[in-house]
Coordinates of C-alpha atoms in Angstrom, one line a residue:
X272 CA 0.6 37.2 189.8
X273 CA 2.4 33.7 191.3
X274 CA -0.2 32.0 190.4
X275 CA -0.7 33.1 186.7
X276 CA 3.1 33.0 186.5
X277 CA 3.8 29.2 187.9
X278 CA 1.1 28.1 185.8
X279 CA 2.1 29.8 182.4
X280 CA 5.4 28.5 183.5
X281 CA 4.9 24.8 183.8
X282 CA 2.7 24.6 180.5
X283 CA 5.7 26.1 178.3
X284 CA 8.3 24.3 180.2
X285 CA 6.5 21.1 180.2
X286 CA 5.3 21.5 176.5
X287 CA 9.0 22.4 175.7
X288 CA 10.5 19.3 178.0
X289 CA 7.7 17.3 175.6
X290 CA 9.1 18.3 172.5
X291 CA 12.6 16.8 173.5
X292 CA 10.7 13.6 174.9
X293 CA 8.7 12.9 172.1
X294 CA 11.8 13.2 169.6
X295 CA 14.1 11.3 171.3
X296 CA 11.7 8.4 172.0
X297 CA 10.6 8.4 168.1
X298 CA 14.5 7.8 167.2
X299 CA 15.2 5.0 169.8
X300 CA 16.3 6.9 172.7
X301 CA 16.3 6.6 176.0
X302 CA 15.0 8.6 178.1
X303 CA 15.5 8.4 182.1
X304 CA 14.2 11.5 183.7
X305 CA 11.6 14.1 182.7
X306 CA 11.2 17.0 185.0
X307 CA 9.1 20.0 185.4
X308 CA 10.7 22.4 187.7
X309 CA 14.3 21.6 189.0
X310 CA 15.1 19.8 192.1
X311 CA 14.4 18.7 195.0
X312 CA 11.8 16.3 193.8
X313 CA 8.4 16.8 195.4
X314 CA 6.1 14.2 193.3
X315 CA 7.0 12.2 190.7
X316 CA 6.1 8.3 189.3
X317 CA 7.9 5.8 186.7
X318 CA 6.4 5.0 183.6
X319 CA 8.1 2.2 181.7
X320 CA 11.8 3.5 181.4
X321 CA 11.2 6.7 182.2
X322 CA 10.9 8.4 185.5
X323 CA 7.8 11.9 185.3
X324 CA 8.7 14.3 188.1
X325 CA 7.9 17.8 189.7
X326 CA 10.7 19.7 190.9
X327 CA 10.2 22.2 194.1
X328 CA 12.1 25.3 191.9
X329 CA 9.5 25.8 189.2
X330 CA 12.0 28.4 186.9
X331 CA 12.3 25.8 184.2
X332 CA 12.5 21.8 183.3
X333 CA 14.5 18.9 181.7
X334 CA 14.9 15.9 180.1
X335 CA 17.9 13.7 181.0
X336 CA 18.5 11.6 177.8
X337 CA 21.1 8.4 178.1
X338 CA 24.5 9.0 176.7
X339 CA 23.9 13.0 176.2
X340 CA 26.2 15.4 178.5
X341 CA 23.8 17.6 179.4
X342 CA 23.1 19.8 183.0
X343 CA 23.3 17.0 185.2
X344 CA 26.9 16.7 185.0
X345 CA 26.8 12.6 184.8
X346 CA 29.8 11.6 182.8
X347 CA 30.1 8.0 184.4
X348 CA 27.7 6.9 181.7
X349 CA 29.9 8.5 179.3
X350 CA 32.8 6.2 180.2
X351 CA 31.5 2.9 178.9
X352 CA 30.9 1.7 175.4
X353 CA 28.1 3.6 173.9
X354 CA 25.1 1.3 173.4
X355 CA 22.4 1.7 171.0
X356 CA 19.9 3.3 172.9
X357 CA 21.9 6.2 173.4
X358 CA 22.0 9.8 172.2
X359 CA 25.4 9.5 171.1
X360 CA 25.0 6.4 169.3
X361 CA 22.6 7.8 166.8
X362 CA 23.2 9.9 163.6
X363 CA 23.9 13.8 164.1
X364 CA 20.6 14.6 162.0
X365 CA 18.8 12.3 164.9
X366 CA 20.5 14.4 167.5
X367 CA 19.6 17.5 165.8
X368 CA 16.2 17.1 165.7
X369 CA 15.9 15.8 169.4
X370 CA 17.7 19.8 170.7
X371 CA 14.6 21.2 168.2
X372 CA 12.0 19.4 169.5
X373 CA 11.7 21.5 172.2
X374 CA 12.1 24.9 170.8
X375 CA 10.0 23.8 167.4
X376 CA 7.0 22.7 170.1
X377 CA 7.7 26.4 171.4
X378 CA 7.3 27.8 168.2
X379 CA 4.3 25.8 167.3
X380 CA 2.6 26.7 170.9
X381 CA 2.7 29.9 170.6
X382 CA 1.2 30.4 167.1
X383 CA -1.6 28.3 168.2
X384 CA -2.5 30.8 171.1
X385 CA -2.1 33.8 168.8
X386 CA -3.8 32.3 166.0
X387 CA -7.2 31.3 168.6
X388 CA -7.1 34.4 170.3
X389 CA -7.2 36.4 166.8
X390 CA -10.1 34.0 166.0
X391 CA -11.5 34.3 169.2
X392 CA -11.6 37.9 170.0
X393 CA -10.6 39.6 166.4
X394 CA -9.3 42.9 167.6
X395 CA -10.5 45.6 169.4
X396 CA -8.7 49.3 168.6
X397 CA -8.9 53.0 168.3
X398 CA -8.1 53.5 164.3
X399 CA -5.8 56.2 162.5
X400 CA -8.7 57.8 161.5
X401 CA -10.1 58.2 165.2
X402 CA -6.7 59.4 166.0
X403 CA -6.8 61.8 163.2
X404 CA -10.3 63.1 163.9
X405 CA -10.0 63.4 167.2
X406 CA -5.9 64.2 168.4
X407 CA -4.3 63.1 171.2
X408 CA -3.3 63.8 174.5
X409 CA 0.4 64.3 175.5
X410 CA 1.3 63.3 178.9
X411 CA 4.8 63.1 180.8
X412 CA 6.9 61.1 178.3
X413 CA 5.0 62.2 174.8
X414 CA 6.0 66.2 176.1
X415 CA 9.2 65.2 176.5
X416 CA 9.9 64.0 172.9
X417 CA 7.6 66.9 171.3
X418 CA 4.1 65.8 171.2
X419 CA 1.7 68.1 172.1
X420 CA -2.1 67.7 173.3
X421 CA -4.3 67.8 169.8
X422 CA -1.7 66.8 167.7
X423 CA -2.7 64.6 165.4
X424 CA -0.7 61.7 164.3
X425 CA -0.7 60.7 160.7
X426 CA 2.4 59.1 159.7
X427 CA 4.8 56.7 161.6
X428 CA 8.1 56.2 159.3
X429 CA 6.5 58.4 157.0
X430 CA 3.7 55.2 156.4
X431 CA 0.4 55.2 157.5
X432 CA -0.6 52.4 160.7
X433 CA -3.3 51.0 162.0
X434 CA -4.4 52.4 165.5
X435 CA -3.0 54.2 168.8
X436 CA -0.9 51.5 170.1
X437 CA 1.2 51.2 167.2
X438 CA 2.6 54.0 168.1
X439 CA 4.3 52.3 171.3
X440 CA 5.1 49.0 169.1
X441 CA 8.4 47.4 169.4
X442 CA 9.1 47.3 166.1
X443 CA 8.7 51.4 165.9
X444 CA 10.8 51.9 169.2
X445 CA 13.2 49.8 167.8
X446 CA 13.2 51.1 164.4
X447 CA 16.5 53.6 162.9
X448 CA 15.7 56.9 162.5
X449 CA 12.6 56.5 164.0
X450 CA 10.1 59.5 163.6
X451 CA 6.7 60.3 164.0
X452 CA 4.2 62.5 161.5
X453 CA 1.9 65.0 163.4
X454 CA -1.0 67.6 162.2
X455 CA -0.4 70.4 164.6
X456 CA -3.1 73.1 163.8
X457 CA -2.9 72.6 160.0
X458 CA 1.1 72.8 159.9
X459 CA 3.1 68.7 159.2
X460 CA 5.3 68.4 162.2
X461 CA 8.2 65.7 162.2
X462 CA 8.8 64.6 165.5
X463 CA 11.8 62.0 166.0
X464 CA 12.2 58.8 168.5
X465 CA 15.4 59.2 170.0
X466 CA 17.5 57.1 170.7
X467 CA 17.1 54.6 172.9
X468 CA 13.4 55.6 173.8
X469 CA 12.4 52.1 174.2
X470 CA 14.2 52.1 177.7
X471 CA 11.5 54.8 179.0
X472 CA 9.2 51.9 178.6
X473 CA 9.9 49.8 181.2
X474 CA 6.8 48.6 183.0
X475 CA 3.5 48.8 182.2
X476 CA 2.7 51.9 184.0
X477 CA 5.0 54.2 181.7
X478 CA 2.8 53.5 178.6
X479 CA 0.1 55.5 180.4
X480 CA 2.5 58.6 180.3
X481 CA 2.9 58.8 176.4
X482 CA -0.2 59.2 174.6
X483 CA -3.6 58.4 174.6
X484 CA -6.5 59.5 171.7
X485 CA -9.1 62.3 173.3
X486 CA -12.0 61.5 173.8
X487 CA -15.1 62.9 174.3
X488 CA -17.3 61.6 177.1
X489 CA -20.6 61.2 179.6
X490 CA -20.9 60.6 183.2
X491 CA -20.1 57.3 183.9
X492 CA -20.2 57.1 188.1
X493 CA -20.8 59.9 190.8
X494 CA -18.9 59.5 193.9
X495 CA -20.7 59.3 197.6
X496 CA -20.9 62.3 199.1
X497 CA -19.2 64.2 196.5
X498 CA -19.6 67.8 195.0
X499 CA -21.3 66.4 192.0
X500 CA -23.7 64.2 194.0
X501 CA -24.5 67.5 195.8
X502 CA -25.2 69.3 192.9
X503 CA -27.0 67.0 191.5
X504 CA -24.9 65.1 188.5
X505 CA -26.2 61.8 187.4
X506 CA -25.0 59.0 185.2
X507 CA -25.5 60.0 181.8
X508 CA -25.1 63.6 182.0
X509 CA -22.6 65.7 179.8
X510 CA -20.4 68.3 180.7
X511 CA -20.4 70.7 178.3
X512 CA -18.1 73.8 179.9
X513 CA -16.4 74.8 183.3
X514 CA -16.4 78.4 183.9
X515 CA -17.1 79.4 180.8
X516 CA -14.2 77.2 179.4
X517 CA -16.0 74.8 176.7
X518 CA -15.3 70.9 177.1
X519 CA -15.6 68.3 174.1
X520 CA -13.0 66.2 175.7
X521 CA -12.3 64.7 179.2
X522 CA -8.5 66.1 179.0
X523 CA -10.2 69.7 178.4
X524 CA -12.4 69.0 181.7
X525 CA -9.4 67.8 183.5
X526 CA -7.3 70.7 182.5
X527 CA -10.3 73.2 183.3
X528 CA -10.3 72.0 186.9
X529 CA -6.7 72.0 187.6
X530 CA -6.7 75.9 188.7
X531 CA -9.8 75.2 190.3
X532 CA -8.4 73.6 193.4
X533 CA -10.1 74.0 196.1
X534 CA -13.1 76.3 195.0
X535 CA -16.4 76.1 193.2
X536 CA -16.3 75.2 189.6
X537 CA -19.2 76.7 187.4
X538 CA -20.3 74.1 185.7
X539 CA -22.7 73.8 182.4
X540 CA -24.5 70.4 182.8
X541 CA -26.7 68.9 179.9
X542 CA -29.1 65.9 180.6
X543 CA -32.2 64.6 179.0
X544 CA -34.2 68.0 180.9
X545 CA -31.8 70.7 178.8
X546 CA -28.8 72.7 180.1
X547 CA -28.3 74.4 183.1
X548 CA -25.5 75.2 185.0
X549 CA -24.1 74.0 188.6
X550 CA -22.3 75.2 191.0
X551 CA -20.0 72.1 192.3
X552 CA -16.7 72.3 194.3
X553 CA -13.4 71.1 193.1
X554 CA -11.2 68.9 195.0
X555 CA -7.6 69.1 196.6
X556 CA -7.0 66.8 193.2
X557 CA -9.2 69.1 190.9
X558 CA -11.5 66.2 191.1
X559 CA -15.2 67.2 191.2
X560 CA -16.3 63.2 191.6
X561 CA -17.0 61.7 188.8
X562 CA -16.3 58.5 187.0
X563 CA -16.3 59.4 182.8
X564 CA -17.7 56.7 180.4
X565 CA -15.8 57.2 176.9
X566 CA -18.5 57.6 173.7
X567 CA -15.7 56.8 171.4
X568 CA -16.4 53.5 170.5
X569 CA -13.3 51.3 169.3
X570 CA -12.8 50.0 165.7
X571 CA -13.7 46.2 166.1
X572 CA -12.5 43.3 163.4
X573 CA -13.3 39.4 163.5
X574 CA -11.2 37.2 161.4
X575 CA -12.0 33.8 159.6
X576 CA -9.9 31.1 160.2
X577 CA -7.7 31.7 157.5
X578 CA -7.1 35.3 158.2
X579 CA -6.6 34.3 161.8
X580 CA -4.3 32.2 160.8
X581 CA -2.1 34.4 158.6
X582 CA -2.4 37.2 161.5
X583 CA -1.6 35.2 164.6
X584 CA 1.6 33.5 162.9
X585 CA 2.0 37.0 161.8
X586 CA 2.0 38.1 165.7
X587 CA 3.9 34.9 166.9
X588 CA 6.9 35.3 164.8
X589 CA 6.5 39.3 165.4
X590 CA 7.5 38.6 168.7
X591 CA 10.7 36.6 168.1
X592 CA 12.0 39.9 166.0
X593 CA 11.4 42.4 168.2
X594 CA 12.9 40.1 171.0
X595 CA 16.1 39.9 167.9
X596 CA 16.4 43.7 167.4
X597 CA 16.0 44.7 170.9
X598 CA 18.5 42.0 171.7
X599 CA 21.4 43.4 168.8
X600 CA 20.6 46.7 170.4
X601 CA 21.9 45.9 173.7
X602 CA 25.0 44.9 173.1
X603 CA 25.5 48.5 171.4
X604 CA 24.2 50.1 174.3
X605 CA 21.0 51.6 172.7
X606 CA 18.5 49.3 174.4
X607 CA 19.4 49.1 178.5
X608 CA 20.5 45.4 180.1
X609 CA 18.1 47.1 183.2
X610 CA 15.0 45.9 180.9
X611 CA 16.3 42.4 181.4
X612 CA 13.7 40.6 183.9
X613 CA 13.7 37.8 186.1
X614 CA 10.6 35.8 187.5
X615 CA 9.5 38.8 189.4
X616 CA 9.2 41.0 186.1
X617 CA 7.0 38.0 184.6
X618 CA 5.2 37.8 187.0
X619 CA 4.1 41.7 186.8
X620 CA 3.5 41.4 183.2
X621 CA 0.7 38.5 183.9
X622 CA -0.6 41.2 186.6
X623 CA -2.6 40.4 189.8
X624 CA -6.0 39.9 188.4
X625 CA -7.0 36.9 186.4
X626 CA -8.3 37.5 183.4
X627 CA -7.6 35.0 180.3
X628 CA -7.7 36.8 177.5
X629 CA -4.1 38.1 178.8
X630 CA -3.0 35.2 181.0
X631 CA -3.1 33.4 177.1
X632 CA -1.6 36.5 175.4
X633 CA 1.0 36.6 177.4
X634 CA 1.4 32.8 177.9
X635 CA 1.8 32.9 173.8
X636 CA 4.6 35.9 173.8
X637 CA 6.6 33.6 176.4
X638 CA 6.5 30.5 174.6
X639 CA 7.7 32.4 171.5
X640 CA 10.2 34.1 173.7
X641 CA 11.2 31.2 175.5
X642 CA 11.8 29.4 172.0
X643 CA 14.0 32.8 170.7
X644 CA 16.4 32.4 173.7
X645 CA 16.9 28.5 173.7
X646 CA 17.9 29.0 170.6
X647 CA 20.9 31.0 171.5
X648 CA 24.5 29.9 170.2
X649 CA 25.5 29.5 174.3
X650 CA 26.2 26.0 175.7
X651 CA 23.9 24.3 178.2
X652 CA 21.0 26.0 175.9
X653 CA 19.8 23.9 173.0
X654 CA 21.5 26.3 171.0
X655 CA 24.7 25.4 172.2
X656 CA 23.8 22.0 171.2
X657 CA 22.7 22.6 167.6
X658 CA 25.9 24.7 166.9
X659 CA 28.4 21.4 167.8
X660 CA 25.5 19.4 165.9
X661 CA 25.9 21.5 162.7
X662 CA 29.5 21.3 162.7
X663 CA 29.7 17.8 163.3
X664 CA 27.1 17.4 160.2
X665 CA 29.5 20.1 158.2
X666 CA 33.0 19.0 159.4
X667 CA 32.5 15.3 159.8
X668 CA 34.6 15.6 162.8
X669 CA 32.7 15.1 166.1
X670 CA 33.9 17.2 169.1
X671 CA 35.4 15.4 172.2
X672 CA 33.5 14.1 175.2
X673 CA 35.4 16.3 177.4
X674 CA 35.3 19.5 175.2
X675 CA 31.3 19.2 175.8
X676 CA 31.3 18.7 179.0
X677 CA 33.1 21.7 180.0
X678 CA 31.6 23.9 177.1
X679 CA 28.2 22.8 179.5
X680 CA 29.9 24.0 182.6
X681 CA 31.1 27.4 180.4
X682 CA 27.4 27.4 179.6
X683 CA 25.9 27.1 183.2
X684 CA 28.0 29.5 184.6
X685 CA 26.5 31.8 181.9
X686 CA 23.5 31.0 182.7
X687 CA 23.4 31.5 186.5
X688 CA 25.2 34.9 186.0
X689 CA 22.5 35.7 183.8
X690 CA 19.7 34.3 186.0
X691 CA 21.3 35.9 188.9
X692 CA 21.0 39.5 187.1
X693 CA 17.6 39.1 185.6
X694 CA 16.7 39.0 189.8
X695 CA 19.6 41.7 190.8
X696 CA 17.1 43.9 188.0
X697 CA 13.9 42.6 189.6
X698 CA 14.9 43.2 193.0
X699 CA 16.2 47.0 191.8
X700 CA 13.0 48.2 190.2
X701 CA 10.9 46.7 193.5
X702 CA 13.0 49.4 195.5
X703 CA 13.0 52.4 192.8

């Protein structure tokens, strides 16, 4: 998890960082300090005018440009005549593009990793007609909203979708009036997303306890020294009843063994020989040991490049207004400030194996992110920046030294309070 997370990190901050280099040098800038990570320094070299470092806090970055009030606080350079080189010696549509450098590399980052991943891997999903065909299976959350095992979803916001994890997409959490169309034994069921719903989603984990398609299903594994080994299950076989109870799909096994517990399941086995049955005893967790293999094969699609294009921009800027809505719905209390996360949230999202297909999904959602909150309207962000930028450009009037330097200490305070509750929220959900 660290390790996905510090490197994911340093390529978005460091691209971002870039962005803010690379403008300001193009306009005549100079530029003193470039840092990945904050201080204390722990490597670093000078490169013409410019000093490349590491920091030892790797939660962000910066770029210290000369005659800019910025984090650092240095306003002895601000006293003195401005010089040409400076920030504040060149034209406000200079300065503007300089504090969207970063945030348009961002932008431009993540598209790129959507777009090659769409290329790449196309995309792999179960498809609203497997749903349709073949129902789904309610668990803990989907029962609590009115979803019930075999329903079979047609409709969300009365339009059709595309597969099974629309149905837990931000955009249909977040939508108003929210509701879902089932097929519940021939009868059209409306079943609503209340409000706020999206908070039940918290971590990765929960999405397990909504709902999943059925599936039917073969022997995948046999556990050492289980019942099944004993009775003689092998890979490949199919279960086609438990006492007397027929099975098409793995929930209907799993349901079949739960008042089981503890005694000997009569099971009908079929395998390349025929059908017979087996006696095989069930588990204090109505387990009989067995691994499954699904034989519902997923809906697959490859892209050209221009498709892939359209789709991953499609994704990218997806992203930013979910990350908008979700946002406008915490300040009215429907969406909970409890989802906000720190390093340690990130850091679950990557997960703890490596695999990168994700690392770069997730990487790409960041960047977008990470471009989304930078360009937030609050001081020491480069939002902040761009508002007193536009109305300079608008007003012709230029706001004071000293008002910017303490709407940047306004704006780090917010920023710490904020940093310190994205870790208060971390810390919580470690210990709930």
């Amino acid at each position: 998890m660290v390790g996905q997370l510090l490197l994911g990190l340093s390529i978005l901050v460091g691209l971002h960082e870039l962005g803010h280099l690379l403008t300001a040098k193009m306009f005549g800038m100079r530029v003193e300090k470039f840092s990945i990570g904050f201080p204390p320094k722990i490597a670093g070299f000078q490169w013409g005018e410019t000093e490349y470092s590491i920091g030892a806090i790797p939660l962000g970055g910066f770029v210290k440009i000369s005659g800019m009030v910025d984090e650092s606080m240095d306003t002895d350079q601000m006293s003195s005549e401005p010089q040409p080189w400076e920030f504040r010696s060149k034209p406000a549509w200079q300065r503007l593009i300089v504090m969207l450098g970063g945030i348009i590399v961002n932008v431009v980052t993540g598209i790129i990793i959507f777009v090659v991943l769409v290329y790449k891997n196309g995309e792999t999903f179960y498809s609203r007609d497997q749903v349709i065909q073949n129902g789904i299976v309610a668990y803990e959350y989907g029962e609590a909203i009115g979803f019930k095992t075999g329903d079979k979803v047609l409709y969300i916001n009365g339009e059709p979708y595309q597969g099974i994890n629309d149905l837990t997409s931000g955009s249909v959490l977040l939508s108003e009036n929210g509701y879902y169309t089932v097929d519940r034994n021939g009868e059209q069921i409306k079943i609503d997303i209340p409000r706020g719903f999206i908070n039940t989603f918290n971590s990765e984990e929960s999405f397990s306890k909504f709902v999943q398609i059925r599936f039917p299903f073969e022997v995948g594994a046999v556990d050492k020294g289980s019942g099944a080994e004993s009775a003689g299950i092998k890979p490949g076989d199919r279960i086609l009843a438990v006492n007397n109870q027929p099975i098409e799909y793995f929930d209907e096994m799993q349901s079949a063994l739960q008042p089981l517990v503890g005694k000997t399941a009569q099971v009908v086995r079929q395998n390349e020989a025929g059908i017979d049955t087996l006696a095989i005893a069930v588990t204090n967790e109505a387990r009989i040991g067995i691994a499954v293999q699904t034989l519902l094969e997923p809906t697959r699609r490859q892209f050209g490049f221009g498709e892939a294009i359209s789709k991953g921009t499609s994704r990218a800027f997806g992203v930013v207004i979910v990350n908008a809505r979700a946002l406008g719905k915490m300040f009215t209390g429907e969406v909970s400030a409890k989802n906000v996360s720190g390093p340690v949230g990130m850091a679950k999202i990557y997960g703890s194996t490596w695999d990168w297909v994700k690392f770069w999904s997730i990487t790409g959602l960041i960047s977008m992110i990470l471009a989304f909150m930078n360009l937030l309207p609050i001081p020491a962000l480069d939002g902040g920046h761009v508002v007193f930028l536009l109305y300079e450009m608008v007003s012709g009037r230029t706001p004071s030294d000293k008002f910017l330097e303490n709407a940047q200490k306004v704006g780090m305070v917010i920023l710490l309070a904020l940093m310190v509750f994205a870790i208060g929220n971390d810390i919580l959900k470690l210990f709930s």
